[in-house]
XYZ file of C-alpha atoms in Angstrom:
493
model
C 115.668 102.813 109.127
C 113.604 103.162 112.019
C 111.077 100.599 113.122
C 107.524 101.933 113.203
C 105.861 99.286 115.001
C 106.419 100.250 118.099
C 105.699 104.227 118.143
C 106.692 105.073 121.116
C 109.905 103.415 120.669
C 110.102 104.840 117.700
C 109.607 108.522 119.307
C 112.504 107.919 122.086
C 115.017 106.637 118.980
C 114.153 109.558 116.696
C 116.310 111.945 118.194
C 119.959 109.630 116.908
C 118.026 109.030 114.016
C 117.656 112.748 113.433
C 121.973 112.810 114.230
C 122.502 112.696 110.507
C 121.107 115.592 109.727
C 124.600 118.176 108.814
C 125.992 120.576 111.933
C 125.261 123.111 110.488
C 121.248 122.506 111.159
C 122.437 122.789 114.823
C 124.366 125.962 114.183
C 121.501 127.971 112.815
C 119.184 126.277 115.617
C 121.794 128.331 118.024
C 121.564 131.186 116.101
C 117.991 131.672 116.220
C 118.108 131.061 119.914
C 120.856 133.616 120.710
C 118.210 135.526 119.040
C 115.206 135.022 120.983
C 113.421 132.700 118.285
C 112.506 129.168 117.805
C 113.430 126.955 115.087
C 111.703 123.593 114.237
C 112.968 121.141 111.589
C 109.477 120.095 109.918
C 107.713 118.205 107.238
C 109.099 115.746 104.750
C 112.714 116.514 106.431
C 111.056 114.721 110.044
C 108.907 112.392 108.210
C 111.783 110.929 105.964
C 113.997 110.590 109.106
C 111.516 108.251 110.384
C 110.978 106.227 107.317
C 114.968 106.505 107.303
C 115.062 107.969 103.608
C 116.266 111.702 102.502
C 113.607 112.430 99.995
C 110.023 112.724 99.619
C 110.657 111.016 95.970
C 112.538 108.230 97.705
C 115.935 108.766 96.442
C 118.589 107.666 99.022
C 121.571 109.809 99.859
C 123.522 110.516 102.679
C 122.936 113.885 103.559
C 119.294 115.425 102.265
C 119.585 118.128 99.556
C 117.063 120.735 101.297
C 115.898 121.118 105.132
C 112.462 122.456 105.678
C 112.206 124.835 109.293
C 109.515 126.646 110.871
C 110.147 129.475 112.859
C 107.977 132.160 115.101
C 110.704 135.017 112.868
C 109.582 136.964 110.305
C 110.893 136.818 107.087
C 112.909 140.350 107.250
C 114.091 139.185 110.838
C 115.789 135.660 109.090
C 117.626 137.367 106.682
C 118.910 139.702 109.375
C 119.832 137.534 111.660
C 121.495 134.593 109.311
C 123.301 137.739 107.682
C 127.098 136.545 107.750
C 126.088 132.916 108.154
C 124.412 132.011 105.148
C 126.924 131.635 102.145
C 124.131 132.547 100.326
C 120.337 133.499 100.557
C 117.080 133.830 97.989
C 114.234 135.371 98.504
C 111.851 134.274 95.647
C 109.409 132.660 98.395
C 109.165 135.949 100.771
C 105.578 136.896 99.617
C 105.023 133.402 101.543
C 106.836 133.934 104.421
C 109.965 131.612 102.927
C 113.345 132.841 103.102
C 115.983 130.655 101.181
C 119.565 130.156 102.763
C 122.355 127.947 101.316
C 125.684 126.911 103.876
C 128.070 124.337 102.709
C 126.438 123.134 100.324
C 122.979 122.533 101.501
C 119.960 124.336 101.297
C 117.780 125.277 103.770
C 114.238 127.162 103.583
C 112.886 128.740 106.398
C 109.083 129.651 106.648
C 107.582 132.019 109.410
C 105.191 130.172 111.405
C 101.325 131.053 108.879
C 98.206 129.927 107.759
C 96.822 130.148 104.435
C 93.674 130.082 102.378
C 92.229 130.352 98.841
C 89.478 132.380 97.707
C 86.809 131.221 95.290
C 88.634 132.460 92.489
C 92.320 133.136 93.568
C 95.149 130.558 92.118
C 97.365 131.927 94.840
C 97.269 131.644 98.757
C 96.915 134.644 100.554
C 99.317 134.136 103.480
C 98.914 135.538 107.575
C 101.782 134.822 109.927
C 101.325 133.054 112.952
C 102.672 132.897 116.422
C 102.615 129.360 117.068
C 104.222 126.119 116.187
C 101.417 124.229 116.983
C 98.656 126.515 115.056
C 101.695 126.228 111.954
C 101.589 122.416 112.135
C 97.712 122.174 112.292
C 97.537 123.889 109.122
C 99.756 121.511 106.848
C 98.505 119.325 104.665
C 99.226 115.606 106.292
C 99.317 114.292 109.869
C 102.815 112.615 108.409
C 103.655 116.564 107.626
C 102.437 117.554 111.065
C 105.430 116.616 113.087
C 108.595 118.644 114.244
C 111.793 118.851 116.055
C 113.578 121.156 117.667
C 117.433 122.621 116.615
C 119.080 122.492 118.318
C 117.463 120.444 121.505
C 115.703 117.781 118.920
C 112.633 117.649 121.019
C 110.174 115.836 118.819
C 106.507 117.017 118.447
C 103.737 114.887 117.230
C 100.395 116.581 118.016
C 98.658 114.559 115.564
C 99.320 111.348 115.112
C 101.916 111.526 112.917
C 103.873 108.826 113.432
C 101.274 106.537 114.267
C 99.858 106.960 110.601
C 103.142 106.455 109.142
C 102.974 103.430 111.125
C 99.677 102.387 110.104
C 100.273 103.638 105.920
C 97.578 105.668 106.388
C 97.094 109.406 104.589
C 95.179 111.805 107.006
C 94.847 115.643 107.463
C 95.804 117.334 110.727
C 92.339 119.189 110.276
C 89.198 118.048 108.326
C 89.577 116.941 104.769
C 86.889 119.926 103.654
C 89.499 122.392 105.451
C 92.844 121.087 104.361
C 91.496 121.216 100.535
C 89.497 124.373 100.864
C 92.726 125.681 102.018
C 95.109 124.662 99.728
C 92.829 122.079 96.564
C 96.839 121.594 95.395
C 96.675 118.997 98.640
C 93.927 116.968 96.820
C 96.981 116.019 93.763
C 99.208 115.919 96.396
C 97.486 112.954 98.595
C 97.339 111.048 95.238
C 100.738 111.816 95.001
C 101.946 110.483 98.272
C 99.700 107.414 98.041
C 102.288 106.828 94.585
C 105.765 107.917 96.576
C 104.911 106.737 100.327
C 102.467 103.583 100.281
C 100.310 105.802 102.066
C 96.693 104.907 101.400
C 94.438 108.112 102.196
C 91.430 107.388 104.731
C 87.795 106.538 103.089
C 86.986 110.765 104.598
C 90.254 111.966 103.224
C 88.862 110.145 99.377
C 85.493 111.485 99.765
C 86.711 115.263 100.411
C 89.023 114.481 97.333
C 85.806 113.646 95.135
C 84.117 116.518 96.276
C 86.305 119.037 96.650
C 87.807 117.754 92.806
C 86.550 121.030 91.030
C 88.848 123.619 93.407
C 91.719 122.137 91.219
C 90.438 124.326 88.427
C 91.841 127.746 90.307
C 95.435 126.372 90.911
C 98.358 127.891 88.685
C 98.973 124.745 85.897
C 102.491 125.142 86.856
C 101.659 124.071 90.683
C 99.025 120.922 89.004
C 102.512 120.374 86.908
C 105.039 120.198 89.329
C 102.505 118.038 91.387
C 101.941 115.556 87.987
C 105.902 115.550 87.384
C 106.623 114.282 90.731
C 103.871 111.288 90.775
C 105.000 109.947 87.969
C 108.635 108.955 88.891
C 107.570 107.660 92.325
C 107.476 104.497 93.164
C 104.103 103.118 91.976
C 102.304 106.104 89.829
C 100.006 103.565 88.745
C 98.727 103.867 92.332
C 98.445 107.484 92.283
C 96.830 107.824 88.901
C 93.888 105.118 89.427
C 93.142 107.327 92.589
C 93.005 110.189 90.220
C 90.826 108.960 88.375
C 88.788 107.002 90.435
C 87.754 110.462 92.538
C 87.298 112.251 89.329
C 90.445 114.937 89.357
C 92.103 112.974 86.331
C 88.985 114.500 84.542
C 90.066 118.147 85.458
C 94.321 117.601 85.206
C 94.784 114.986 82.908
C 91.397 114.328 81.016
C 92.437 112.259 78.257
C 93.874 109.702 80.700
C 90.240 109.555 82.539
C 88.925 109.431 78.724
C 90.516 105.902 78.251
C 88.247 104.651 80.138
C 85.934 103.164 77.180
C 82.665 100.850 77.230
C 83.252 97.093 75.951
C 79.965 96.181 74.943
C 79.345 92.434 74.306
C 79.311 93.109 70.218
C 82.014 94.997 70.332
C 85.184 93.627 72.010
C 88.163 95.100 72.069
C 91.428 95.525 74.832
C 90.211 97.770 77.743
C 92.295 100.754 76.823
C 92.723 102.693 80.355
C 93.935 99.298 81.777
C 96.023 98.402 79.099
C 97.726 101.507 79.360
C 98.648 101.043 83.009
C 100.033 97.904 82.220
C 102.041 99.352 79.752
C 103.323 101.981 82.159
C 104.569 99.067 84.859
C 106.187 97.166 81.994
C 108.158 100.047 81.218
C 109.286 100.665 84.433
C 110.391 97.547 84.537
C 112.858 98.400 81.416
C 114.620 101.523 83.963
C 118.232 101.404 85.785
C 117.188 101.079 89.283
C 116.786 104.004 91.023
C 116.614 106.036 87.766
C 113.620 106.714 86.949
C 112.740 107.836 83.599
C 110.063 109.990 83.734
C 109.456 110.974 79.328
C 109.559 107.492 79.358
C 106.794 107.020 81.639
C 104.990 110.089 80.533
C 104.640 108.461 77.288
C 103.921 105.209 77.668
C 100.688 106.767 79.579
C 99.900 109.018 77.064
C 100.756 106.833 73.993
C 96.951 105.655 73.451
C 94.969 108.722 74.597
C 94.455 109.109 70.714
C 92.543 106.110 70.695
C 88.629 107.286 71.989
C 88.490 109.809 69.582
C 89.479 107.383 66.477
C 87.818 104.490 67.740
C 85.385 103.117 64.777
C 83.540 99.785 65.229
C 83.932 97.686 61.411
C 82.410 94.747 59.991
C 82.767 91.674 62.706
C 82.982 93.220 65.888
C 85.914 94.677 65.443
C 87.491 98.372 66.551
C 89.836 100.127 64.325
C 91.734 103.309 65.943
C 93.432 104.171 62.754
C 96.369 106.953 62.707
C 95.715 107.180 66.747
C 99.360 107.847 66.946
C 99.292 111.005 64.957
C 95.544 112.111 67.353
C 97.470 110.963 70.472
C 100.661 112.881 69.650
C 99.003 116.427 68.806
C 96.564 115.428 72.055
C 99.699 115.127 74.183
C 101.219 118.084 73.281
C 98.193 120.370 73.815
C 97.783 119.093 77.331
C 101.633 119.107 78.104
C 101.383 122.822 76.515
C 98.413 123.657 78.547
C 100.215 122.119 81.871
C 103.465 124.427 80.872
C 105.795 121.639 80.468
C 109.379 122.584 79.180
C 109.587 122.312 75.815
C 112.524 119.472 75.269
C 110.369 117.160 77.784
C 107.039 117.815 75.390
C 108.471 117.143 72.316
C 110.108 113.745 73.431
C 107.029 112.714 74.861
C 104.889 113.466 72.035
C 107.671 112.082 69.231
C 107.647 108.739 71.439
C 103.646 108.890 71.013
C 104.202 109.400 67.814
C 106.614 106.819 66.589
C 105.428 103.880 69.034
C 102.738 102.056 66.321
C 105.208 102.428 63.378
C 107.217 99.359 64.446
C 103.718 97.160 64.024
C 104.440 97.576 60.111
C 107.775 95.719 60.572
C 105.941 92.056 61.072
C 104.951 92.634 57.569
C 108.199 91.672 56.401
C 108.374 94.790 53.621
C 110.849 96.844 55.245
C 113.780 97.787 53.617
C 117.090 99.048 54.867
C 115.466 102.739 54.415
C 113.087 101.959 56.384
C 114.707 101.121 59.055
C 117.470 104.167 58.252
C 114.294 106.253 58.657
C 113.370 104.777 62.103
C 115.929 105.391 63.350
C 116.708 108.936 61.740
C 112.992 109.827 63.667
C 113.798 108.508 66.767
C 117.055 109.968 67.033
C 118.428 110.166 70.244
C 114.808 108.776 71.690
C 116.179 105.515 69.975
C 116.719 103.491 73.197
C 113.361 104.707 75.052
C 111.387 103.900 71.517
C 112.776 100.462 71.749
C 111.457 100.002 75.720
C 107.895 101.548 74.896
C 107.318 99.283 72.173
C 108.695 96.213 73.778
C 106.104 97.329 76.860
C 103.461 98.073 74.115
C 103.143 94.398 73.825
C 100.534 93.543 76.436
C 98.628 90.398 74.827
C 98.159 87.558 76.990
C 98.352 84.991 73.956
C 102.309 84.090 75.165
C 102.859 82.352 71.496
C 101.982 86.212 70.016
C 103.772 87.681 72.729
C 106.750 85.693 71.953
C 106.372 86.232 68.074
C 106.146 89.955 68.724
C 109.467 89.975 70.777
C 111.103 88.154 68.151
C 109.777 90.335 65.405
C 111.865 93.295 67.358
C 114.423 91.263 68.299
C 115.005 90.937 64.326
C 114.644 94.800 63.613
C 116.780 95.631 66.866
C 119.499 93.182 64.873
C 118.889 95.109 61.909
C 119.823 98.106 63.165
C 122.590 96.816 64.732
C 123.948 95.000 61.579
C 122.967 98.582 59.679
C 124.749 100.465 62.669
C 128.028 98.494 61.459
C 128.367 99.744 58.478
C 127.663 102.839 58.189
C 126.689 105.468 60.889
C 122.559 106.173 61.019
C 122.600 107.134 64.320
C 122.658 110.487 63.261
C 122.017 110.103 59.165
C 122.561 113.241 57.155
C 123.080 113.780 53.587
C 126.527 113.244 52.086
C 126.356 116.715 51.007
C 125.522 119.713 52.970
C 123.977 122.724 52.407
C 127.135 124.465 51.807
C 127.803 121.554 48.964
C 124.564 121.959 47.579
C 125.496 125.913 47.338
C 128.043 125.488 45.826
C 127.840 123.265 43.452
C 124.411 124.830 42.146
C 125.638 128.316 42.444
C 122.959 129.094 44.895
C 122.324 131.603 47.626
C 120.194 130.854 50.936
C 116.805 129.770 49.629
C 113.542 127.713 49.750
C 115.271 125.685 46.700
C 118.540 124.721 49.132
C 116.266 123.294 51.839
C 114.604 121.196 49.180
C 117.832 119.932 47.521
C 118.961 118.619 50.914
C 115.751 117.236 51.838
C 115.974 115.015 48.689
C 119.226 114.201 49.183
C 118.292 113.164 52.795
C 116.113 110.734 51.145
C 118.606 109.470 48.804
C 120.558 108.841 52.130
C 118.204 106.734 53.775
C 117.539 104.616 49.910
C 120.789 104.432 49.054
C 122.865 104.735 52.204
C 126.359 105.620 51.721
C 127.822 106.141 48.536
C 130.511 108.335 48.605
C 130.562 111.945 47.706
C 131.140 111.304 43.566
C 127.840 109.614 43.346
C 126.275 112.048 45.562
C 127.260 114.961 43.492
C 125.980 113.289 40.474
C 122.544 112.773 41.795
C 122.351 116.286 43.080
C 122.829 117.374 39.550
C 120.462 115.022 37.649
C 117.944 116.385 40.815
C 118.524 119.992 39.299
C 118.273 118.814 35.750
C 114.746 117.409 36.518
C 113.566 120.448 38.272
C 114.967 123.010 35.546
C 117.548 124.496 38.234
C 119.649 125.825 36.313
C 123.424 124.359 36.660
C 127.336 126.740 36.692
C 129.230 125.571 33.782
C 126.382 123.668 31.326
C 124.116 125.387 28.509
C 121.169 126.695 28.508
């Protein structure tokens, strides 16, 4: 890694820094020079070599997946010129002036110098080429994006203070605030979202233009918002990144039941601050990841996992607060605003099954569970199982250490339960003894409403009664028909 305290060391070591990047950077560098074009490596792919890292999300690897150029071709002109080169090429971006290439096996996206702006109602950028690298590079989003090097010379360009900020951890815009975000409002999430990844702590200007310029958020595609959301929240410290939301008012417009948490504790009424108990939550379960693996449903919900709890909050006798059956609000909350953000649908339903399930273990302490209650646990959970067990563990926030401990112990005990369950006989993945081809058959049935409900019961004999071997499960299948008159091959009317 490169030292950045002394930048203008750092500028005259960049260039063997920069060595790492693949040959075949160089090669197309030489290409578009034979040509009569320039070619600039630019953005996160410069910034990263100084910071010595490959990825914008921090993940370390020898050789980065995707290099970023700027370029005074067009977009036709890229294609025709790489033709032969590239192994293989994509052009999904064109209508932005990006052309996709891919050569042993790396990736490499190549966007025609251009400046771009939003209308007052448009969620897409309407894009003009430019002719210069420096007019490209004033118009990107960060001074830390602002800097470029030549392929194949690696001449290093730094107009705005690039380095220096990365230096300093600072987050600044090549042009004003008001103009980057009038630009492009996606750049507002995105500062938040560097301050999480980078360190980088935007300027007090930079946080005011955020504030104000909050509501332009509401004319970007929720897919863009999404992708931006996704990426905070496996960075390094998304806590970071989501205070700053909130605190400038955009959680209210992206994620508003996050900014909701935020509830009054009046002096009659106290209760556990809700927003910051959640954040706490979220380190603690970060703290439960591999390193380096970042586990971002598991993240996502232990954020979300209370956002039920402002709109069941009821103040009883005492000066107590109930937030009864939040789990169930919270859950059908977090799936509306995963829906609404266009999240895939296996990453929504995990989240919003882990927001669901995360209270039920708080019955356990009781001491009244029996072994189907903890088949059904885990049955629910299925393979969320593991993730359940680190939300709940980070769940338990008190700052009473005796409770604290009792609580650990308490899941320590069901955890052993399971385990001791696990042993003897599989619940993993608990299904009835008999299947619906059993159940068929041995009730003379055809596909029907009356199958499904034969199994279900017999699912629930399962998780009473465990295993029992097929004869016993055959005979309660039939006294099940006998009690609901279905009629049975072989016995009298």
């Amino acid at each position: 890694m490169i030292s950045l305290d002394n930048p203008r060391d750092s500028a005259e070591r960049v260039v063997s820094e920069l060595l790492r990047v693949p040959p075949a950077a160089d090669e197309l560098g030489r290409i578009f020079a034979d040509h009569g074009h320039r070619l600039h490596l630019v953005g996160g792919s410069v910034r990263d070599a100084l910071l010595g890292r490959t990825s914008a999300e921090g993940v370390a690897a020898k050789v980065p997946a995707d290099l970023d150029f700027a370029t005074d071709a067009r977009p036709e002109r890229v294609l025709e010129i790489t033709r032969g080169w590239a192994e293989a090429t994509w052009s999904a971006g064109i209508a932005f002036g990006t052309v996709g290439l891919a050569r042993r096996g790396l990736r490499f996206e190549i966007t025609t110098y251009r400046s771009e702006a939003y209308d007052r109602t448009s969620r897409n950028p309407q894009v003009s080429y430019g002719d210069s690298l420096e007019a490209d590079l004033s118009r990107r989003d960060f001074t830390v994006n602002a800097m470029a090097v030549s392929v194949p010379e690696h001449d290093f360009v730094d107009l705005f203070g690039g380095m220096a900020d990365l230096a300093r951890g600072v987050l600044r815009t090549p042009a004003s605030p008001e103009a980057s975000f009038d630009d492009d409002p996606l750049r507002i999430l995105r500062a938040a979202r560097f301050e999480a990844v980078l360190g980088l702590t935007p300027g007090p200007e930079l946080v005011e233009a955020m504030r104000s310029r909050a509501q332009r958020l509401t004319i970007v595609s929720p897919e863009r918002v999404r992708d931006e959301l996704r990426k905070l929240i496996v960075a390094a410290d998304p806590v970071a990144g989501l205070e700053r939301l909130v605190e400038v008012g955009i959680a209210e417009i992206v994620l508003p039941e996050v900014a909701a948490m935020r509830m009054e504790i009046d002096e009659h009424h106290q209760h556990k601050d809700v927003y910051a108990h959640t954040m706490t939550v979220l380190r603690q379960a970060m703290t439960c990841e591999e390193p380096g693996a970042p586990d971002e449903v598991l993240r996502w919900s232990a954020l979300l996992h209370d956002i039920g709890k402002p709109r069941t909050r009821k103040h009883i006798p005492g000066g107590r607060v109930s937030f009864h059956h939040h789990e169930v609000v919270g859950r059908d909350m977090a799936r509306r605003r995963l829906a609404a953000l266009h999240f895939p649908k296996d990453v929504t339903d995990a989240i919003c099954q882990l927001v669901y399930l995360h209270l039920r273990f708080h019955g356990y302490g009781s001491g009244d569970w029996t072994d189907a209650a903890v088949r059904r646990y885990v049955h629910d959970a299925g393979p969320l199982l593991g993730q359940l067990h680190k939300l709940v563990r980070s769940d338990c926030t008190t700052r009473n250490r005796r409770k604290a401990a009792a609580l650990a112990r308490t899941y320590d005990s069901l955890e052993e339960r399971i385990a001791d369950l696990s042993a003897r006989e599989e619940i993993a993945s608990i299904r009835p003894e008999l299947s619906g081809d059993d159940i068929m058959a041995l009730l003379g049935l055809s596909p029907s409403r009356l199958v499904g409900q034969a199994r279900a019961h017999m699912l629930e004999f399962r998780f009473e009664c465990g295993l029992v071997g097929r004869e016993a499960a055959e005979a309660e299948l039939l006294r099940w028909a006998r009690e609901h008159e279905v009629a049975i091959p072989g016995e009298q009317e």
